[in-house]
GROMACS .gro file of C-alpha atoms in nm:
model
  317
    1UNK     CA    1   4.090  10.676   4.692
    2UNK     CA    2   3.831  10.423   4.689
    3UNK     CA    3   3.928  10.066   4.836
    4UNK     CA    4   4.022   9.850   4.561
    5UNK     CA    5   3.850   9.546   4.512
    6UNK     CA    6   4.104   9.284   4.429
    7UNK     CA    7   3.912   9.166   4.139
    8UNK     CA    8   3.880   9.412   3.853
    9UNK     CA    9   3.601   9.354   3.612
   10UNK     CA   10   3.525   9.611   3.397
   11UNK     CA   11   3.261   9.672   3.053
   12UNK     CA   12   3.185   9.891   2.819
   13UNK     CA   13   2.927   9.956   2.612
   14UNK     CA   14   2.792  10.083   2.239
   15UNK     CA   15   2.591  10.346   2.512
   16UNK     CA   16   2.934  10.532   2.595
   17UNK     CA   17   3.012  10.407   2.907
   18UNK     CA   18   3.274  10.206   3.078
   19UNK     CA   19   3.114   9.996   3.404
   20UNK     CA   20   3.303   9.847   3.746
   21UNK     CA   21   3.128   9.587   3.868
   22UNK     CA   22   3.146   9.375   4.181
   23UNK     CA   23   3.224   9.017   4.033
   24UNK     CA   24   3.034   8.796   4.269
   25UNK     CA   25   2.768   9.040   4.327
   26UNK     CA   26   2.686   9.160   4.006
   27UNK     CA   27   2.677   9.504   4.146
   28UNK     CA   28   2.786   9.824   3.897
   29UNK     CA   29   3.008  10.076   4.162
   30UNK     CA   30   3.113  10.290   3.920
   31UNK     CA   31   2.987  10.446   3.612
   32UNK     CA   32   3.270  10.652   3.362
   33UNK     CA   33   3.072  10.851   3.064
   34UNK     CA   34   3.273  10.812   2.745
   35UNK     CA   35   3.053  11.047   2.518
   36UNK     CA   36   3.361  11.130   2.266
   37UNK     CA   37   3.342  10.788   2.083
   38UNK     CA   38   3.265  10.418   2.141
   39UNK     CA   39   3.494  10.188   2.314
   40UNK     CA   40   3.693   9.870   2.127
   41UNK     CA   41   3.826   9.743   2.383
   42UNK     CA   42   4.000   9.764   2.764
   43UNK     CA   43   4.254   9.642   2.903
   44UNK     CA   44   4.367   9.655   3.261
   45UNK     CA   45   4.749   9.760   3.353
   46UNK     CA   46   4.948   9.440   3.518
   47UNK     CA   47   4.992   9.637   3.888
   48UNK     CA   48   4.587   9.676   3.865
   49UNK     CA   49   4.635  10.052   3.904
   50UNK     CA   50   4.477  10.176   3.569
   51UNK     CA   51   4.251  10.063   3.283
   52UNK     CA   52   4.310  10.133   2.898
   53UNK     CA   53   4.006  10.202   2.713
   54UNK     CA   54   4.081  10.243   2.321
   55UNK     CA   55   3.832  10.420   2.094
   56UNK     CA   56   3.822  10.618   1.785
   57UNK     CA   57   4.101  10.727   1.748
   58UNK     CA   58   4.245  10.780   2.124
   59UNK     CA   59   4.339  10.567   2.411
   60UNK     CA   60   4.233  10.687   2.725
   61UNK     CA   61   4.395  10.544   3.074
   62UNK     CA   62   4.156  10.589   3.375
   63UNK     CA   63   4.244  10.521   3.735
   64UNK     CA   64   4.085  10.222   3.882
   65UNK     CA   65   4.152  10.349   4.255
   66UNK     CA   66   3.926  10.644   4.211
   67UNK     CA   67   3.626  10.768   4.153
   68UNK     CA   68   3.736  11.052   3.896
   69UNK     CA   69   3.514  11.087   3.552
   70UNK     CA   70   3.843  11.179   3.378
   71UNK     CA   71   4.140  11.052   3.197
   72UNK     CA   72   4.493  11.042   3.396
   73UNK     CA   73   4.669  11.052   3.032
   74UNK     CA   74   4.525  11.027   2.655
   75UNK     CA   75   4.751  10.866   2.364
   76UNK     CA   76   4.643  11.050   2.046
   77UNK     CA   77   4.843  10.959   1.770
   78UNK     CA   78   4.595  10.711   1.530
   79UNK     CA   79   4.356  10.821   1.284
   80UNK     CA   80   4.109  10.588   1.304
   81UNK     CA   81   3.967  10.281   1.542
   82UNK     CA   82   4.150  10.177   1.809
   83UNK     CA   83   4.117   9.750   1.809
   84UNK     CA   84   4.406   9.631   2.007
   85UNK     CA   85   4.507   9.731   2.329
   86UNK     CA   86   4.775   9.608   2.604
   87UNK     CA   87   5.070   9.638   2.848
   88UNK     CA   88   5.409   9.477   2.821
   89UNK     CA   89   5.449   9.232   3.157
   90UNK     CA   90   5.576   9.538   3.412
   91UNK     CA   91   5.347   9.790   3.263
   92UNK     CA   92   5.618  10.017   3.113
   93UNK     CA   93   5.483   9.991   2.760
   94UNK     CA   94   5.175   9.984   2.578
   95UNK     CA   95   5.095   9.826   2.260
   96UNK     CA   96   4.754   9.946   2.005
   97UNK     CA   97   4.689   9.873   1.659
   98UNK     CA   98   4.409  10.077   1.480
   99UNK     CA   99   4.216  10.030   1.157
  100UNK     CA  100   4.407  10.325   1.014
  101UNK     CA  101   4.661  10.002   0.948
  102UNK     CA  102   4.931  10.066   1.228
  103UNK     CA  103   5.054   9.964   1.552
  104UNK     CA  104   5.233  10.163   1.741
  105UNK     CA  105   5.404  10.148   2.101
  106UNK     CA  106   5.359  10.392   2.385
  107UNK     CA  107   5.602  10.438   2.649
  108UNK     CA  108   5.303  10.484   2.974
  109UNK     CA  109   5.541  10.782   3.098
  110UNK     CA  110   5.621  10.995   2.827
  111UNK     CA  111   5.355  11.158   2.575
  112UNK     CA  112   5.348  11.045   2.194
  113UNK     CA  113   5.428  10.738   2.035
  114UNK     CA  114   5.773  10.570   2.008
  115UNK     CA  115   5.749  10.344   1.735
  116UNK     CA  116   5.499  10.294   1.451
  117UNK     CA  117   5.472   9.984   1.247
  118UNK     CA  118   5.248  10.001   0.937
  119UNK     CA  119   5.022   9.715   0.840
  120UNK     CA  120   4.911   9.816   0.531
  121UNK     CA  121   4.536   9.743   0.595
  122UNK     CA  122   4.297   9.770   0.884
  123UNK     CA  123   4.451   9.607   1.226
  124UNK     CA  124   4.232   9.400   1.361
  125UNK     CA  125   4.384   9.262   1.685
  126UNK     CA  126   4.752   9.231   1.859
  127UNK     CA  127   4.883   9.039   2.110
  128UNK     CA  128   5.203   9.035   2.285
  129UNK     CA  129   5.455   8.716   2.274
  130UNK     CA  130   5.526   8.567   2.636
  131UNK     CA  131   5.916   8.658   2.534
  132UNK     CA  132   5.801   9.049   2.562
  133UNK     CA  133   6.040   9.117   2.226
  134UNK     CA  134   5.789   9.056   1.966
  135UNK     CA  135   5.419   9.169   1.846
  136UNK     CA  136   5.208   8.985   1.655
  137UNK     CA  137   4.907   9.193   1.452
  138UNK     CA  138   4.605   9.003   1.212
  139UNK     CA  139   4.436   9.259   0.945
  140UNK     CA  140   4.159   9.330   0.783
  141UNK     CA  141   4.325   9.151   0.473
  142UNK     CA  142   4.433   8.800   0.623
  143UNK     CA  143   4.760   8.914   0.727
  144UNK     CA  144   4.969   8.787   1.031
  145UNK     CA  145   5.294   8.967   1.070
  146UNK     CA  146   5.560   8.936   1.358
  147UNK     CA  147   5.673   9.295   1.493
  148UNK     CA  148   6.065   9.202   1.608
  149UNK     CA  149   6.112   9.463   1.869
  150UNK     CA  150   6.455   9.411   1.943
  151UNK     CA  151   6.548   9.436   1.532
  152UNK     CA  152   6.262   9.700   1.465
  153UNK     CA  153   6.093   9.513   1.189
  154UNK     CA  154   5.876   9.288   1.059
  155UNK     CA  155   6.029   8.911   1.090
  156UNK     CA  156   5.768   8.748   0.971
  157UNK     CA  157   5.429   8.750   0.725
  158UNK     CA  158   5.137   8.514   0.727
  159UNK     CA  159   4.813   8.487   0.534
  160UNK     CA  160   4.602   8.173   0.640
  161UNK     CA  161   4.300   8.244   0.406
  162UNK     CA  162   4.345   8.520   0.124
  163UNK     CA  163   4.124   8.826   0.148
  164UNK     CA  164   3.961   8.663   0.469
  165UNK     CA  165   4.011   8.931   0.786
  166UNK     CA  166   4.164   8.781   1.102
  167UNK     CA  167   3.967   8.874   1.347
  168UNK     CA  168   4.171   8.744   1.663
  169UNK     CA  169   4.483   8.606   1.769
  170UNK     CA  170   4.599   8.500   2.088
  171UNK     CA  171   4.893   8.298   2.212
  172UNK     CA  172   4.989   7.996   2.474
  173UNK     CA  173   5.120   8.154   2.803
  174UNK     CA  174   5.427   7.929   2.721
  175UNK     CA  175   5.477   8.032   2.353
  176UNK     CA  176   5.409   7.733   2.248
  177UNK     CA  177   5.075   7.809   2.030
  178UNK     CA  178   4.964   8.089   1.805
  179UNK     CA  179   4.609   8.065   1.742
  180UNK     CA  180   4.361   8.268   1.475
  181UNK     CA  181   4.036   8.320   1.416
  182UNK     CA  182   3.874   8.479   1.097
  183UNK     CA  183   3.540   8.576   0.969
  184UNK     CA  184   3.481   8.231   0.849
  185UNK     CA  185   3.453   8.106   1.165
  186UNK     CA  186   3.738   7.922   1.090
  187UNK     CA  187   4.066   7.899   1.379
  188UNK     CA  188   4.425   7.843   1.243
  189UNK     CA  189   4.698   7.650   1.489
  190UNK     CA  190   5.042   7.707   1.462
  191UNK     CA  191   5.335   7.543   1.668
  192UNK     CA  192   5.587   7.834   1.749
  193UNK     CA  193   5.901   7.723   1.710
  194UNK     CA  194   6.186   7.934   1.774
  195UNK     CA  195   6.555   7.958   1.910
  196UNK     CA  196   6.693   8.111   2.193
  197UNK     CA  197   6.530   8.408   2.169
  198UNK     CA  198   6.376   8.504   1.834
  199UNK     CA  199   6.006   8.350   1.709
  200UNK     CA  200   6.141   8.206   1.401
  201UNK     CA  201   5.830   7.998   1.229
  202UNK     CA  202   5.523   7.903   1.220
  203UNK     CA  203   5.506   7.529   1.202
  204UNK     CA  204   5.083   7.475   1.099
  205UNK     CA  205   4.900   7.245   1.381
  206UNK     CA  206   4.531   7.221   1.286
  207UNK     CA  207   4.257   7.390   1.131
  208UNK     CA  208   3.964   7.428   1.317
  209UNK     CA  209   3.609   7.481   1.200
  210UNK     CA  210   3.501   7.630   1.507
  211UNK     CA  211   3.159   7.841   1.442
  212UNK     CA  212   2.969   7.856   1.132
  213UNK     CA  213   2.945   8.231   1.167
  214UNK     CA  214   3.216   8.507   1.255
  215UNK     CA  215   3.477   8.450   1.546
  216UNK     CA  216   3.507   8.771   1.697
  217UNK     CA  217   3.730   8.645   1.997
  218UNK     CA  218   3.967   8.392   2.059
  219UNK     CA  219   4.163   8.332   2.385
  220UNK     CA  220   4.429   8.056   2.509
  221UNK     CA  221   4.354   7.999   2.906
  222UNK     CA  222   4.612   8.132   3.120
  223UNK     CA  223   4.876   7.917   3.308
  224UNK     CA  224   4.734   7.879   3.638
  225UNK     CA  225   4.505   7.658   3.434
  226UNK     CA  226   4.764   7.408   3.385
  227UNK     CA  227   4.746   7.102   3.336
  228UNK     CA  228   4.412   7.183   3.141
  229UNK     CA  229   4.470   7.391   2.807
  230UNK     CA  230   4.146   7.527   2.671
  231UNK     CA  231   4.095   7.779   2.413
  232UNK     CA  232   3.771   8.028   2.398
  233UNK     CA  233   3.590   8.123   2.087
  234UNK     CA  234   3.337   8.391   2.096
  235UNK     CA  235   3.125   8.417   1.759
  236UNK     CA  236   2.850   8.573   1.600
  237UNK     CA  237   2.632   8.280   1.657
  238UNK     CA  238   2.563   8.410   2.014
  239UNK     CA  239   2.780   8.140   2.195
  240UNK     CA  240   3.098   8.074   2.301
  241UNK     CA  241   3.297   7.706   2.293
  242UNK     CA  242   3.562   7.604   2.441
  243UNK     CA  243   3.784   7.316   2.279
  244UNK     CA  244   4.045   7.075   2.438
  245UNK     CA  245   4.375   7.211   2.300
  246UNK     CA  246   4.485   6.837   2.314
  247UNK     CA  247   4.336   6.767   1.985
  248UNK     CA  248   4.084   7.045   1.983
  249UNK     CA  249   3.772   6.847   2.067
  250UNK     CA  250   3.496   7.037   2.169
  251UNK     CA  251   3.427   7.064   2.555
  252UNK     CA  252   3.171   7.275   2.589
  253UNK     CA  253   2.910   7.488   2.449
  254UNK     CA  254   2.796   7.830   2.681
  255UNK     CA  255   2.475   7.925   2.591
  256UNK     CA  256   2.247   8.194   2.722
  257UNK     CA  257   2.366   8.507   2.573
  258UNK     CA  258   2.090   8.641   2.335
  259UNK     CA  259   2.318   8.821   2.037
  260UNK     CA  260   2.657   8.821   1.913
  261UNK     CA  261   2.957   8.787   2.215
  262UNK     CA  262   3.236   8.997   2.111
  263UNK     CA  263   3.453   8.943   2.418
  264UNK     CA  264   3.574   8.737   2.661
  265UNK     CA  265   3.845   8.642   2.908
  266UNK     CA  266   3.912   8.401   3.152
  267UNK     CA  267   4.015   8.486   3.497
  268UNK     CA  268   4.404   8.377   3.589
  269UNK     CA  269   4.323   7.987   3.756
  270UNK     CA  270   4.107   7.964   3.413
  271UNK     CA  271   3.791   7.857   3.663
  272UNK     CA  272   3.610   8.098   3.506
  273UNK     CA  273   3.518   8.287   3.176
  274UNK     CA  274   3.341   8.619   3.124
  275UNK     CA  275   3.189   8.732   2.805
  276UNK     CA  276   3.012   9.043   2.681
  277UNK     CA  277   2.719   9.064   2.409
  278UNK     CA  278   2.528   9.269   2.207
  279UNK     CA  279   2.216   9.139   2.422
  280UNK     CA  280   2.402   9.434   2.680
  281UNK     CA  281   2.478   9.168   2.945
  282UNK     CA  282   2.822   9.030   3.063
  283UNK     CA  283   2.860   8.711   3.191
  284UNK     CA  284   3.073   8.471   3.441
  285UNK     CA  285   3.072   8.124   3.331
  286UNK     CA  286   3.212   7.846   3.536
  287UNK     CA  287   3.438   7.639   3.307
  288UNK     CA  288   3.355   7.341   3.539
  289UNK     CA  289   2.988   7.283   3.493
  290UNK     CA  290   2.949   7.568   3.157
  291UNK     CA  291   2.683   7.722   3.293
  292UNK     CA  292   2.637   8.138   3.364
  293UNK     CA  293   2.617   8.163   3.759
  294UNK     CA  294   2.624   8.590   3.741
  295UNK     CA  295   2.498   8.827   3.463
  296UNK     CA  296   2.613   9.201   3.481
  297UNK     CA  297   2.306   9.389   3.365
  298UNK     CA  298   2.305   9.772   3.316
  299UNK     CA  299   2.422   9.844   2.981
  300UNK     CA  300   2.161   9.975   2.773
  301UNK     CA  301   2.321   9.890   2.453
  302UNK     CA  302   2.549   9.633   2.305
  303UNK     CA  303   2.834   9.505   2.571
  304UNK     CA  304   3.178   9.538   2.345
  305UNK     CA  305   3.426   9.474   2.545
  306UNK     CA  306   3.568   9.280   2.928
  307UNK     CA  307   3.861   9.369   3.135
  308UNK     CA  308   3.949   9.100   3.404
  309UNK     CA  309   4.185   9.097   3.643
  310UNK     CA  310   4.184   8.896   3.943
  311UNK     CA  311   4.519   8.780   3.974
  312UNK     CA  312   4.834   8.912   4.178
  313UNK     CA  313   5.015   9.192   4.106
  314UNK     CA  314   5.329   9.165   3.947
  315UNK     CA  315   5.600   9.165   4.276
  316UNK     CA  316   5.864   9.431   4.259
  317UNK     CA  317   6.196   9.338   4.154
   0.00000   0.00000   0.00000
């Protein structure tokens, strides 16, 4: 066992590795080589014990508490990219969706898949609702559908620009917001509204002409952020702003990274944001004063992907 830092940042990169890295120092303690494909993205379990890498077409979990080069499980089931990773709240489930146009649910503790869903087209990203019951997956074609868990199928279908890909969705903390982001640059706002229980609809908030080129990640801040409400959007145009979600003015601009930022994600007070590039650095931003105050260099090709998690551990119930 090696001592586990209590916060987990991790990378990886188009040169097949996945990094650990000291947060305040900048320092890379561990190195895992991941020669069988690239990694999409990662995604760290809630109890900090293990981190999700998805590639083409596996997910492979690694343990963070050790030093070991190889996989404590591997989900093989997809048939092509692995885009969307994550964990249900107490880590019993995993979600993915994959460009071979499904997304499918893992149970962490038994092999195979449980349930498939099929998209029809290339599945871009998923995220979890707060309410743990329901999925929500943007595709290649403009699609948004809601994944009903407890009924088993699709509740609802969205397509905010025809033939325009969504390239990332993420939701309030609360379940009050859906947002998405597309190719165009452009971020759709919906109001969830819903009943007891089920997500019923969508009720459109604003459209937001965020970036002239591609959005390639957008994130709600967490709720420790509270009362401030900020979303992140990563683009193509090698920054990343952050907007007021109270009216969706623009706060601030981070600039520094060289190339494209594919990722980012803010730690759980929402103090901070870190981003990865295709100029192969990572960095931590402070939201308060927008400037970089660490860059992770070590990568020797494009930074894909960020895992973050500095926050508690779920408690046991």
């Amino acid at each position: 066992m090696i001592q586990q830092p209590s916060v987990i940042l991790a990378t990886a990169s188009y040169d097949h590795t996945i990094r650990f890295w000291e947060a305040k120092s900048g320092r890379c303690y561990r190195t895992i080589q991941y020669p069988d494909s690239q990694v999409n993205k990662l995604e760290i379990t809630p109890d900090k014990r293990f981190l999700a890498a998805a590639g083409n077409p596996h997910i492979r979990l690694f343990d963070v508490n050790t030093n070991s080069p190889q996989p404590v499980m591997s989900y093989e089931s997809h048939s092509n990219n692995v885009m969307a990773v994550g964990f249900q709240c107490d880590g019993n489930w995993m979600y993915s969706g994959s460009e071979d146009g499904t997304v499918k649910i893992w149970d962490l503790r038994a092999p195979g898949c449980q349930r498939e869903y099929e998209s029809r087209a290339a599945v871009n990203t998923v995220v979890l609702h707060p309410n743990q019951t329901e999925l929500i997956s943007g595709d290649q074609n403009g699609n948004i559908r809601v994944w009903d868990l407890t009924a088993n199928l699709c509740s609802c279908e969205l397509v905010p620009e025809v033939d325009t890909a969504v390239r990332s969705l993420t939701v309030m903390w609360d379940g009050s917001l859906v947002v998405a982001a597309n190719n165009h640059g452009t971020c759709y706002v919906w109001r969830l509204l819903h009943g007891n229980q089920t997500m019923s609809n969508f009720e459109p908030l604003h459209k937001l002409q965020a970036h002239k080129g591609y959005i390639l990640k957008c994130l709600l801040s967490p709720e420790f952020c509270e009362p401030h409400r900020y979303l992140a959007t990563a683009s193509s145009d090698h920054t990343v702003k952050i907007w007021n979600v109270d009216g969706f003015t623009l706060e601030k601009t981070l600039v520094g990274h060289q190339r494209w930022v594919w990722d980012c994600v803010f730690s759980a007070d929402g103090s901070y944001l870190i981003t990865a590039s295709s100029d192969t650095t990572a960095r931590l931003w402070s939201m308060s004063t927008g400037e970089d105050i660490r860059v992770y260099q070590g990568n020797h090709k494009a930074t894909i992907c960020c895992a973050l998690h500095d926050g508690a551990e779920p408690s046991a119930s």
